[in-house]
Amino acid sequence: TTVLRSALRSLGLLRWHEGRHSEAMQITRRVLAVDRDCDDDVAVALDLSNLGSILKAMGDYQQAQAKLEEALAMPVLHDDPKKLVYARHTLANVYREMGDLDRAIECLRQNDQIARAHLLPIQRSFHLTSIAHIQLQQGRIDAAVDTYHSAVELSRRARHAEGLVQSLRMLGNVLLGLARYEEALPCLREAAELFAQVGH
């Protein structure tokens, strides 16, 4: 039964990644019902988090928020920092889509603190770049540039090549948009060189 539930959960995620959201929703709701019957709180929290992601992709932000908050209210999710920050990051993106940028950035800052406390530099870099995106939306250009720089340095220290490529590219593009060409060029050049090295 555990293997079957896991296979169904994976199928739901596959359909979501394929953009087949209605199918993903049906499958994930079905596996959630089974997981509830089995009193498997870990699986239920994961299903709720997955539902939140699917609903967000479908543009149903209120329902996405409800499912993610239900997942985050479950103590078992707090036993797994990686799953916890993933669910919270999705919730922050829901807030952002709903236009609540202050709530989104606060959620991401709390995520950054959780990731720091549990020594998760890759996740921290991801949160920092998202914070920088929102700072740009808010017109806080200098703060955004500083946050992108922090994400670059964090990825560099963690030796996380893909994160470094992304953060360098984002920083370079922002500097380019600000006509700060001398600062932008080294970032974009390094991003391009790393991109070639990691085999993409």
mmCIF file with all atom_site columns, C-alpha atoms in Angstrom:
data_model
loop_
_atom_site.group_PDB
_atom_site.id
_atom_site.type_symbol
_atom_site.label_atom_id
_atom_site.label_alt_id
_atom_site.label_comp_id
_atom_site.label_asym_id
_atom_site.label_entity_id
_atom_site.label_seq_id
_atom_site.pdbx_PDB_ins_code
_atom_site.Cartn_x
_atom_site.Cartn_y
_atom_site.Cartn_z
_atom_site.occupancy
_atom_site.B_iso_or_equiv
_atom_site.pdbx_formal_charge
_atom_site.auth_seq_id
_atom_site.auth_comp_id
_atom_site.auth_asym_id
_atom_site.auth_atom_id
_atom_site.pdbx_PDB_model_num
ATOM 1   C CA . THR A 1 1   ? 0.000  0.000  0.000   1.00 0.00 ? 1   THR A CA 1
ATOM 2   C CA . THR A 1 2   ? 2.837  2.407  0.857   1.00 0.00 ? 2   THR A CA 1
ATOM 3   C CA . VAL A 1 3   ? 4.508  1.712  -2.500  1.00 0.00 ? 3   VAL A CA 1
ATOM 4   C CA . LEU A 1 4   ? 1.217  2.222  -4.360  1.00 0.00 ? 4   LEU A CA 1
ATOM 5   C CA . ARG A 1 5   ? 0.554  5.515  -2.570  1.00 0.00 ? 5   ARG A CA 1
ATOM 6   C CA . SER A 1 6   ? 4.074  6.701  -3.350  1.00 0.00 ? 6   SER A CA 1
ATOM 7   C CA . ALA A 1 7   ? 3.648  5.749  -7.019  1.00 0.00 ? 7   ALA A CA 1
ATOM 8   C CA . LEU A 1 8   ? 0.331  7.632  -7.200  1.00 0.00 ? 8   LEU A CA 1
ATOM 9   C CA . ARG A 1 9   ? 1.908  10.685 -5.553  1.00 0.00 ? 9   ARG A CA 1
ATOM 10  C CA . SER A 1 10  ? 4.745  10.605 -8.103  1.00 0.00 ? 10  SER A CA 1
ATOM 11  C CA . LEU A 1 11  ? 2.240  10.283 -10.956 1.00 0.00 ? 11  LEU A CA 1
ATOM 12  C CA . GLY A 1 12  ? 0.357  13.321 -9.673  1.00 0.00 ? 12  GLY A CA 1
ATOM 13  C CA . LEU A 1 13  ? 3.585  15.346 -9.594  1.00 0.00 ? 13  LEU A CA 1
ATOM 14  C CA . LEU A 1 14  ? 4.459  14.154 -13.105 1.00 0.00 ? 14  LEU A CA 1
ATOM 15  C CA . ARG A 1 15  ? 1.097  15.323 -14.429 1.00 0.00 ? 15  ARG A CA 1
ATOM 16  C CA . TRP A 1 16  ? 1.620  18.675 -12.671 1.00 0.00 ? 16  TRP A CA 1
ATOM 17  C CA . HIS A 1 17  ? 5.055  19.126 -14.293 1.00 0.00 ? 17  HIS A CA 1
ATOM 18  C CA . GLU A 1 18  ? 3.493  18.225 -17.648 1.00 0.00 ? 18  GLU A CA 1
ATOM 19  C CA . GLY A 1 19  ? 0.937  20.992 -17.156 1.00 0.00 ? 19  GLY A CA 1
ATOM 20  C CA . ARG A 1 20  ? -1.940 18.495 -16.905 1.00 0.00 ? 20  ARG A CA 1
ATOM 21  C CA . HIS A 1 21  ? -3.272 20.170 -13.799 1.00 0.00 ? 21  HIS A CA 1
ATOM 22  C CA . SER A 1 22  ? -6.773 18.686 -13.671 1.00 0.00 ? 22  SER A CA 1
ATOM 23  C CA . GLU A 1 23  ? -5.365 15.153 -13.779 1.00 0.00 ? 23  GLU A CA 1
ATOM 24  C CA . ALA A 1 24  ? -2.735 16.070 -11.198 1.00 0.00 ? 24  ALA A CA 1
ATOM 25  C CA . MET A 1 25  ? -5.462 17.435 -8.944  1.00 0.00 ? 25  MET A CA 1
ATOM 26  C CA . GLN A 1 26  ? -7.621 14.307 -9.211  1.00 0.00 ? 26  GLN A CA 1
ATOM 27  C CA . ILE A 1 27  ? -4.712 11.959 -8.506  1.00 0.00 ? 27  ILE A CA 1
ATOM 28  C CA . THR A 1 28  ? -3.374 14.016 -5.593  1.00 0.00 ? 28  THR A CA 1
ATOM 29  C CA . ARG A 1 29  ? -6.817 14.341 -3.989  1.00 0.00 ? 29  ARG A CA 1
ATOM 30  C CA . ARG A 1 30  ? -7.257 10.576 -4.278  1.00 0.00 ? 30  ARG A CA 1
ATOM 31  C CA . VAL A 1 31  ? -3.905 9.790  -2.645  1.00 0.00 ? 31  VAL A CA 1
ATOM 32  C CA . LEU A 1 32  ? -4.610 12.393 0.062   1.00 0.00 ? 32  LEU A CA 1
ATOM 33  C CA . ALA A 1 33  ? -7.860 10.602 0.951   1.00 0.00 ? 33  ALA A CA 1
ATOM 34  C CA . VAL A 1 34  ? -6.033 7.277  1.207   1.00 0.00 ? 34  VAL A CA 1
ATOM 35  C CA . ASP A 1 35  ? -3.226 8.791  3.282   1.00 0.00 ? 35  ASP A CA 1
ATOM 36  C CA . ARG A 1 36  ? -5.776 10.285 5.678   1.00 0.00 ? 36  ARG A CA 1
ATOM 37  C CA . ASP A 1 37  ? -7.437 6.869  6.045   1.00 0.00 ? 37  ASP A CA 1
ATOM 38  C CA . CYS A 1 38  ? -4.030 5.378  6.822   1.00 0.00 ? 38  CYS A CA 1
ATOM 39  C CA . ASP A 1 39  ? -3.348 8.086  9.449   1.00 0.00 ? 39  ASP A CA 1
ATOM 40  C CA . ASP A 1 40  ? -0.058 8.807  7.687   1.00 0.00 ? 40  ASP A CA 1
ATOM 41  C CA . ASP A 1 41  ? 0.531  12.410 8.790   1.00 0.00 ? 41  ASP A CA 1
ATOM 42  C CA . VAL A 1 42  ? 3.867  12.721 6.974   1.00 0.00 ? 42  VAL A CA 1
ATOM 43  C CA . ALA A 1 43  ? 2.239  11.716 3.685   1.00 0.00 ? 43  ALA A CA 1
ATOM 44  C CA . VAL A 1 44  ? -0.814 13.910 4.331   1.00 0.00 ? 44  VAL A CA 1
ATOM 45  C CA . ALA A 1 45  ? 1.394  16.975 4.886   1.00 0.00 ? 45  ALA A CA 1
ATOM 46  C CA . LEU A 1 46  ? 3.244  16.220 1.645   1.00 0.00 ? 46  LEU A CA 1
ATOM 47  C CA . ASP A 1 47  ? -0.036 15.738 -0.262  1.00 0.00 ? 47  ASP A CA 1
ATOM 48  C CA . LEU A 1 48  ? -1.397 19.049 1.035   1.00 0.00 ? 48  LEU A CA 1
ATOM 49  C CA . SER A 1 49  ? 1.813  20.803 0.025   1.00 0.00 ? 49  SER A CA 1
ATOM 50  C CA . ASN A 1 50  ? 1.585  19.228 -3.448  1.00 0.00 ? 50  ASN A CA 1
ATOM 51  C CA . LEU A 1 51  ? -2.057 20.300 -3.744  1.00 0.00 ? 51  LEU A CA 1
ATOM 52  C CA . GLY A 1 52  ? -1.010 23.838 -2.864  1.00 0.00 ? 52  GLY A CA 1
ATOM 53  C CA . SER A 1 53  ? 1.510  23.815 -5.715  1.00 0.00 ? 53  SER A CA 1
ATOM 54  C CA . ILE A 1 54  ? -1.049 22.446 -8.195  1.00 0.00 ? 54  ILE A CA 1
ATOM 55  C CA . LEU A 1 55  ? -3.730 24.945 -7.147  1.00 0.00 ? 55  LEU A CA 1
ATOM 56  C CA . LYS A 1 56  ? -1.196 27.779 -7.449  1.00 0.00 ? 56  LYS A CA 1
ATOM 57  C CA . ALA A 1 57  ? -0.390 26.631 -10.990 1.00 0.00 ? 57  ALA A CA 1
ATOM 58  C CA . MET A 1 58  ? -4.139 26.639 -11.750 1.00 0.00 ? 58  MET A CA 1
ATOM 59  C CA . GLY A 1 59  ? -4.451 30.210 -10.453 1.00 0.00 ? 59  GLY A CA 1
ATOM 60  C CA . ASP A 1 60  ? -6.662 29.252 -7.495  1.00 0.00 ? 60  ASP A CA 1
ATOM 61  C CA . TYR A 1 61  ? -4.597 31.179 -4.966  1.00 0.00 ? 61  TYR A CA 1
ATOM 62  C CA . GLN A 1 62  ? -7.087 31.158 -2.090  1.00 0.00 ? 62  GLN A CA 1
ATOM 63  C CA . GLN A 1 63  ? -7.413 27.374 -2.140  1.00 0.00 ? 63  GLN A CA 1
ATOM 64  C CA . ALA A 1 64  ? -3.647 27.038 -2.593  1.00 0.00 ? 64  ALA A CA 1
ATOM 65  C CA . GLN A 1 65  ? -3.112 29.196 0.483   1.00 0.00 ? 65  GLN A CA 1
ATOM 66  C CA . ALA A 1 66  ? -5.617 27.116 2.477   1.00 0.00 ? 66  ALA A CA 1
ATOM 67  C CA . LYS A 1 67  ? -3.955 23.794 1.598   1.00 0.00 ? 67  LYS A CA 1
ATOM 68  C CA . LEU A 1 68  ? -0.438 25.085 2.279   1.00 0.00 ? 68  LEU A CA 1
ATOM 69  C CA . GLU A 1 69  ? -1.450 26.597 5.612   1.00 0.00 ? 69  GLU A CA 1
ATOM 70  C CA . GLU A 1 70  ? -3.129 23.302 6.555   1.00 0.00 ? 70  GLU A CA 1
ATOM 71  C CA . ALA A 1 71  ? 0.120  21.469 5.744   1.00 0.00 ? 71  ALA A CA 1
ATOM 72  C CA . LEU A 1 72  ? 2.212  23.980 7.685   1.00 0.00 ? 72  LEU A CA 1
ATOM 73  C CA . ALA A 1 73  ? -0.038 23.577 10.723  1.00 0.00 ? 73  ALA A CA 1
ATOM 74  C CA . MET A 1 74  ? 0.943  19.898 10.936  1.00 0.00 ? 74  MET A CA 1
ATOM 75  C CA . PRO A 1 75  ? 3.818  19.320 13.411  1.00 0.00 ? 75  PRO A CA 1
ATOM 76  C CA . VAL A 1 76  ? 5.328  16.530 11.280  1.00 0.00 ? 76  VAL A CA 1
ATOM 77  C CA . LEU A 1 77  ? 6.221  19.000 8.535   1.00 0.00 ? 77  LEU A CA 1
ATOM 78  C CA . HIS A 1 78  ? 8.392  20.903 11.010  1.00 0.00 ? 78  HIS A CA 1
ATOM 79  C CA . ASP A 1 79  ? 10.458 17.746 11.565  1.00 0.00 ? 79  ASP A CA 1
ATOM 80  C CA . ASP A 1 80  ? 11.786 17.970 7.995   1.00 0.00 ? 80  ASP A CA 1
ATOM 81  C CA . PRO A 1 81  ? 13.370 21.406 7.370   1.00 0.00 ? 81  PRO A CA 1
ATOM 82  C CA . LYS A 1 82  ? 13.712 20.873 3.616   1.00 0.00 ? 82  LYS A CA 1
ATOM 83  C CA . LYS A 1 83  ? 10.027 20.028 3.172   1.00 0.00 ? 83  LYS A CA 1
ATOM 84  C CA . LEU A 1 84  ? 9.091  22.820 5.565   1.00 0.00 ? 84  LEU A CA 1
ATOM 85  C CA . VAL A 1 85  ? 10.927 25.552 3.656   1.00 0.00 ? 85  VAL A CA 1
ATOM 86  C CA . TYR A 1 86  ? 9.657  24.168 0.337   1.00 0.00 ? 86  TYR A CA 1
ATOM 87  C CA . ALA A 1 87  ? 6.018  24.478 1.472   1.00 0.00 ? 87  ALA A CA 1
ATOM 88  C CA . ARG A 1 88  ? 6.670  27.919 2.935   1.00 0.00 ? 88  ARG A CA 1
ATOM 89  C CA . HIS A 1 89  ? 8.379  29.046 -0.277  1.00 0.00 ? 89  HIS A CA 1
ATOM 90  C CA . THR A 1 90  ? 5.332  27.973 -2.285  1.00 0.00 ? 90  THR A CA 1
ATOM 91  C CA . LEU A 1 91  ? 3.114  29.870 0.158   1.00 0.00 ? 91  LEU A CA 1
ATOM 92  C CA . ALA A 1 92  ? 5.296  32.976 -0.272  1.00 0.00 ? 92  ALA A CA 1
ATOM 93  C CA . ASN A 1 93  ? 4.831  32.689 -4.035  1.00 0.00 ? 93  ASN A CA 1
ATOM 94  C CA . VAL A 1 94  ? 1.069  32.454 -3.521  1.00 0.00 ? 94  VAL A CA 1
ATOM 95  C CA . TYR A 1 95  ? 1.144  35.651 -1.455  1.00 0.00 ? 95  TYR A CA 1
ATOM 96  C CA . ARG A 1 96  ? 3.182  37.280 -4.210  1.00 0.00 ? 96  ARG A CA 1
ATOM 97  C CA . GLU A 1 97  ? 0.681  36.237 -6.880  1.00 0.00 ? 97  GLU A CA 1
ATOM 98  C CA . MET A 1 98  ? -2.112 37.660 -4.714  1.00 0.00 ? 98  MET A CA 1
ATOM 99  C CA . GLY A 1 99  ? -0.250 40.985 -4.596  1.00 0.00 ? 99  GLY A CA 1
ATOM 100 C CA . ASP A 1 100 ? 0.679  40.759 -0.913  1.00 0.00 ? 100 ASP A CA 1
ATOM 101 C CA . LEU A 1 101 ? 4.378  41.488 -1.370  1.00 0.00 ? 101 LEU A CA 1
ATOM 102 C CA . ASP A 1 102 ? 5.017  42.392 2.280   1.00 0.00 ? 102 ASP A CA 1
ATOM 103 C CA . ARG A 1 103 ? 3.632  39.077 3.487   1.00 0.00 ? 103 ARG A CA 1
ATOM 104 C CA . ALA A 1 104 ? 5.557  37.209 0.785   1.00 0.00 ? 104 ALA A CA 1
ATOM 105 C CA . ILE A 1 105 ? 8.885  38.791 1.678   1.00 0.00 ? 105 ILE A CA 1
ATOM 106 C CA . GLU A 1 106 ? 8.322  38.218 5.407   1.00 0.00 ? 106 GLU A CA 1
ATOM 107 C CA . CYS A 1 107 ? 7.613  34.526 4.740   1.00 0.00 ? 107 CYS A CA 1
ATOM 108 C CA . LEU A 1 108 ? 10.815 34.268 2.696   1.00 0.00 ? 108 LEU A CA 1
ATOM 109 C CA . ARG A 1 109 ? 12.880 36.033 5.370   1.00 0.00 ? 109 ARG A CA 1
ATOM 110 C CA . GLN A 1 110 ? 11.605 33.544 7.962   1.00 0.00 ? 110 GLN A CA 1
ATOM 111 C CA . ASN A 1 111 ? 12.476 30.752 5.526   1.00 0.00 ? 111 ASN A CA 1
ATOM 112 C CA . ASP A 1 112 ? 15.988 32.133 5.211   1.00 0.00 ? 112 ASP A CA 1
ATOM 113 C CA . GLN A 1 113 ? 16.334 32.010 9.011   1.00 0.00 ? 113 GLN A CA 1
ATOM 114 C CA . ILE A 1 114 ? 15.080 28.405 9.111   1.00 0.00 ? 114 ILE A CA 1
ATOM 115 C CA . ALA A 1 115 ? 17.448 27.385 6.299   1.00 0.00 ? 115 ALA A CA 1
ATOM 116 C CA . ARG A 1 116 ? 20.362 29.125 8.030   1.00 0.00 ? 116 ARG A CA 1
ATOM 117 C CA . ALA A 1 117 ? 19.606 27.403 11.339  1.00 0.00 ? 117 ALA A CA 1
ATOM 118 C CA . HIS A 1 118 ? 19.558 23.993 9.634   1.00 0.00 ? 118 HIS A CA 1
ATOM 119 C CA . LEU A 1 119 ? 22.625 24.638 7.446   1.00 0.00 ? 119 LEU A CA 1
ATOM 120 C CA . LEU A 1 120 ? 20.789 24.555 4.108   1.00 0.00 ? 120 LEU A CA 1
ATOM 121 C CA . PRO A 1 121 ? 22.829 26.961 1.919   1.00 0.00 ? 121 PRO A CA 1
ATOM 122 C CA . ILE A 1 122 ? 21.267 25.838 -1.374  1.00 0.00 ? 122 ILE A CA 1
ATOM 123 C CA . GLN A 1 123 ? 17.778 26.575 -0.066  1.00 0.00 ? 123 GLN A CA 1
ATOM 124 C CA . ARG A 1 124 ? 18.995 29.882 1.377   1.00 0.00 ? 124 ARG A CA 1
ATOM 125 C CA . SER A 1 125 ? 20.288 30.975 -2.030  1.00 0.00 ? 125 SER A CA 1
ATOM 126 C CA . PHE A 1 126 ? 16.900 30.144 -3.546  1.00 0.00 ? 126 PHE A CA 1
ATOM 127 C CA . HIS A 1 127 ? 15.080 32.168 -0.868  1.00 0.00 ? 127 HIS A CA 1
ATOM 128 C CA . LEU A 1 128 ? 17.454 35.130 -1.257  1.00 0.00 ? 128 LEU A CA 1
ATOM 129 C CA . THR A 1 129 ? 16.955 35.368 -5.018  1.00 0.00 ? 129 THR A CA 1
ATOM 130 C CA . SER A 1 130 ? 13.187 35.311 -4.474  1.00 0.00 ? 130 SER A CA 1
ATOM 131 C CA . ILE A 1 131 ? 13.503 38.076 -1.868  1.00 0.00 ? 131 ILE A CA 1
ATOM 132 C CA . ALA A 1 132 ? 15.540 40.098 -4.379  1.00 0.00 ? 132 ALA A CA 1
ATOM 133 C CA . HIS A 1 133 ? 12.826 39.634 -7.052  1.00 0.00 ? 133 HIS A CA 1
ATOM 134 C CA . ILE A 1 134 ? 10.234 41.095 -4.701  1.00 0.00 ? 134 ILE A CA 1
ATOM 135 C CA . GLN A 1 135 ? 12.519 43.957 -3.691  1.00 0.00 ? 135 GLN A CA 1
ATOM 136 C CA . LEU A 1 136 ? 12.774 44.797 -7.397  1.00 0.00 ? 136 LEU A CA 1
ATOM 137 C CA . GLN A 1 137 ? 8.976  44.741 -7.670  1.00 0.00 ? 137 GLN A CA 1
ATOM 138 C CA . GLN A 1 138 ? 8.833  47.117 -4.725  1.00 0.00 ? 138 GLN A CA 1
ATOM 139 C CA . GLY A 1 139 ? 11.300 49.465 -6.431  1.00 0.00 ? 139 GLY A CA 1
ATOM 140 C CA . ARG A 1 140 ? 13.990 48.863 -3.806  1.00 0.00 ? 140 ARG A CA 1
ATOM 141 C CA . ILE A 1 141 ? 16.774 48.556 -6.361  1.00 0.00 ? 141 ILE A CA 1
ATOM 142 C CA . ASP A 1 142 ? 19.835 48.903 -4.092  1.00 0.00 ? 142 ASP A CA 1
ATOM 143 C CA . ALA A 1 143 ? 18.414 46.382 -1.608  1.00 0.00 ? 143 ALA A CA 1
ATOM 144 C CA . ALA A 1 144 ? 17.684 43.942 -4.455  1.00 0.00 ? 144 ALA A CA 1
ATOM 145 C CA . VAL A 1 145 ? 21.232 44.224 -5.842  1.00 0.00 ? 145 VAL A CA 1
ATOM 146 C CA . ASP A 1 146 ? 22.671 43.627 -2.352  1.00 0.00 ? 146 ASP A CA 1
ATOM 147 C CA . THR A 1 147 ? 20.444 40.563 -1.878  1.00 0.00 ? 147 THR A CA 1
ATOM 148 C CA . TYR A 1 148 ? 21.452 39.136 -5.273  1.00 0.00 ? 148 TYR A CA 1
ATOM 149 C CA . HIS A 1 149 ? 25.095 39.627 -4.259  1.00 0.00 ? 149 HIS A CA 1
ATOM 150 C CA . SER A 1 150 ? 24.406 37.700 -1.033  1.00 0.00 ? 150 SER A CA 1
ATOM 151 C CA . ALA A 1 151 ? 22.849 34.843 -3.028  1.00 0.00 ? 151 ALA A CA 1
ATOM 152 C CA . VAL A 1 152 ? 25.901 34.753 -5.324  1.00 0.00 ? 152 VAL A CA 1
ATOM 153 C CA . GLU A 1 153 ? 28.338 34.580 -2.407  1.00 0.00 ? 153 GLU A CA 1
ATOM 154 C CA . LEU A 1 154 ? 26.269 31.950 -0.609  1.00 0.00 ? 154 LEU A CA 1
ATOM 155 C CA . SER A 1 155 ? 26.151 29.716 -3.698  1.00 0.00 ? 155 SER A CA 1
ATOM 156 C CA . ARG A 1 156 ? 29.866 30.247 -4.249  1.00 0.00 ? 156 ARG A CA 1
ATOM 157 C CA . ARG A 1 157 ? 30.726 29.240 -0.668  1.00 0.00 ? 157 ARG A CA 1
ATOM 158 C CA . ALA A 1 158 ? 28.432 26.206 -0.886  1.00 0.00 ? 158 ALA A CA 1
ATOM 159 C CA . ARG A 1 159 ? 30.009 25.267 -4.246  1.00 0.00 ? 159 ARG A CA 1
ATOM 160 C CA . HIS A 1 160 ? 26.536 24.937 -5.705  1.00 0.00 ? 160 HIS A CA 1
ATOM 161 C CA . ALA A 1 161 ? 27.208 25.461 -9.402  1.00 0.00 ? 161 ALA A CA 1
ATOM 162 C CA . GLU A 1 162 ? 23.603 25.622 -10.628 1.00 0.00 ? 162 GLU A CA 1
ATOM 163 C CA . GLY A 1 163 ? 22.601 28.078 -7.909  1.00 0.00 ? 163 GLY A CA 1
ATOM 164 C CA . LEU A 1 164 ? 25.642 30.185 -8.685  1.00 0.00 ? 164 LEU A CA 1
ATOM 165 C CA . VAL A 1 165 ? 24.792 30.254 -12.407 1.00 0.00 ? 165 VAL A CA 1
ATOM 166 C CA . GLN A 1 166 ? 21.245 31.390 -11.685 1.00 0.00 ? 166 GLN A CA 1
ATOM 167 C CA . SER A 1 167 ? 22.150 34.037 -9.114  1.00 0.00 ? 167 SER A CA 1
ATOM 168 C CA . LEU A 1 168 ? 24.981 35.425 -11.283 1.00 0.00 ? 168 LEU A CA 1
ATOM 169 C CA . ARG A 1 169 ? 22.672 35.567 -14.298 1.00 0.00 ? 169 ARG A CA 1
ATOM 170 C CA . MET A 1 170 ? 19.937 37.345 -12.327 1.00 0.00 ? 170 MET A CA 1
ATOM 171 C CA . LEU A 1 171 ? 22.387 39.827 -10.807 1.00 0.00 ? 171 LEU A CA 1
ATOM 172 C CA . GLY A 1 172 ? 23.991 40.458 -14.203 1.00 0.00 ? 172 GLY A CA 1
ATOM 173 C CA . ASN A 1 173 ? 20.625 41.072 -15.861 1.00 0.00 ? 173 ASN A CA 1
ATOM 174 C CA . VAL A 1 174 ? 19.579 43.544 -13.171 1.00 0.00 ? 174 VAL A CA 1
ATOM 175 C CA . LEU A 1 175 ? 22.879 45.431 -13.424 1.00 0.00 ? 175 LEU A CA 1
ATOM 176 C CA . LEU A 1 176 ? 22.517 45.418 -17.206 1.00 0.00 ? 176 LEU A CA 1
ATOM 177 C CA . GLY A 1 177 ? 19.039 46.925 -16.874 1.00 0.00 ? 177 GLY A CA 1
ATOM 178 C CA . LEU A 1 178 ? 20.514 49.637 -14.643 1.00 0.00 ? 178 LEU A CA 1
ATOM 179 C CA . ALA A 1 179 ? 23.160 50.382 -17.317 1.00 0.00 ? 179 ALA A CA 1
ATOM 180 C CA . ARG A 1 180 ? 25.889 49.342 -14.861 1.00 0.00 ? 180 ARG A CA 1
ATOM 181 C CA . TYR A 1 181 ? 27.679 47.541 -17.657 1.00 0.00 ? 181 TYR A CA 1
ATOM 182 C CA . GLU A 1 182 ? 31.131 47.222 -16.060 1.00 0.00 ? 182 GLU A CA 1
ATOM 183 C CA . GLU A 1 183 ? 29.578 45.405 -13.081 1.00 0.00 ? 183 GLU A CA 1
ATOM 184 C CA . ALA A 1 184 ? 27.169 43.346 -15.192 1.00 0.00 ? 184 ALA A CA 1
ATOM 185 C CA . LEU A 1 185 ? 29.702 41.950 -17.673 1.00 0.00 ? 185 LEU A CA 1
ATOM 186 C CA . PRO A 1 186 ? 31.822 39.862 -15.230 1.00 0.00 ? 186 PRO A CA 1
ATOM 187 C CA . CYS A 1 187 ? 28.666 38.362 -13.702 1.00 0.00 ? 187 CYS A CA 1
ATOM 188 C CA . LEU A 1 188 ? 27.206 37.365 -17.062 1.00 0.00 ? 188 LEU A CA 1
ATOM 189 C CA . ARG A 1 189 ? 30.563 36.098 -18.337 1.00 0.00 ? 189 ARG A CA 1
ATOM 190 C CA . GLU A 1 190 ? 31.077 33.910 -15.252 1.00 0.00 ? 190 GLU A CA 1
ATOM 191 C CA . ALA A 1 191 ? 27.486 32.656 -15.471 1.00 0.00 ? 191 ALA A CA 1
ATOM 192 C CA . ALA A 1 192 ? 27.998 31.674 -19.124 1.00 0.00 ? 192 ALA A CA 1
ATOM 193 C CA . GLU A 1 193 ? 31.281 29.874 -18.368 1.00 0.00 ? 193 GLU A CA 1
ATOM 194 C CA . LEU A 1 194 ? 29.766 27.971 -15.450 1.00 0.00 ? 194 LEU A CA 1
ATOM 195 C CA . PHE A 1 195 ? 26.689 27.134 -17.490 1.00 0.00 ? 195 PHE A CA 1
ATOM 196 C CA . ALA A 1 196 ? 28.919 25.470 -20.073 1.00 0.00 ? 196 ALA A CA 1
ATOM 197 C CA . GLN A 1 197 ? 30.849 23.569 -17.399 1.00 0.00 ? 197 GLN A CA 1
ATOM 198 C CA . VAL A 1 198 ? 27.814 22.053 -15.663 1.00 0.00 ? 198 VAL A CA 1
ATOM 199 C CA . GLY A 1 199 ? 26.788 20.434 -18.916 1.00 0.00 ? 199 GLY A CA 1
ATOM 200 C CA . HIS A 1 200 ? 23.620 22.301 -19.890 1.00 0.00 ? 200 HIS A CA 1
#
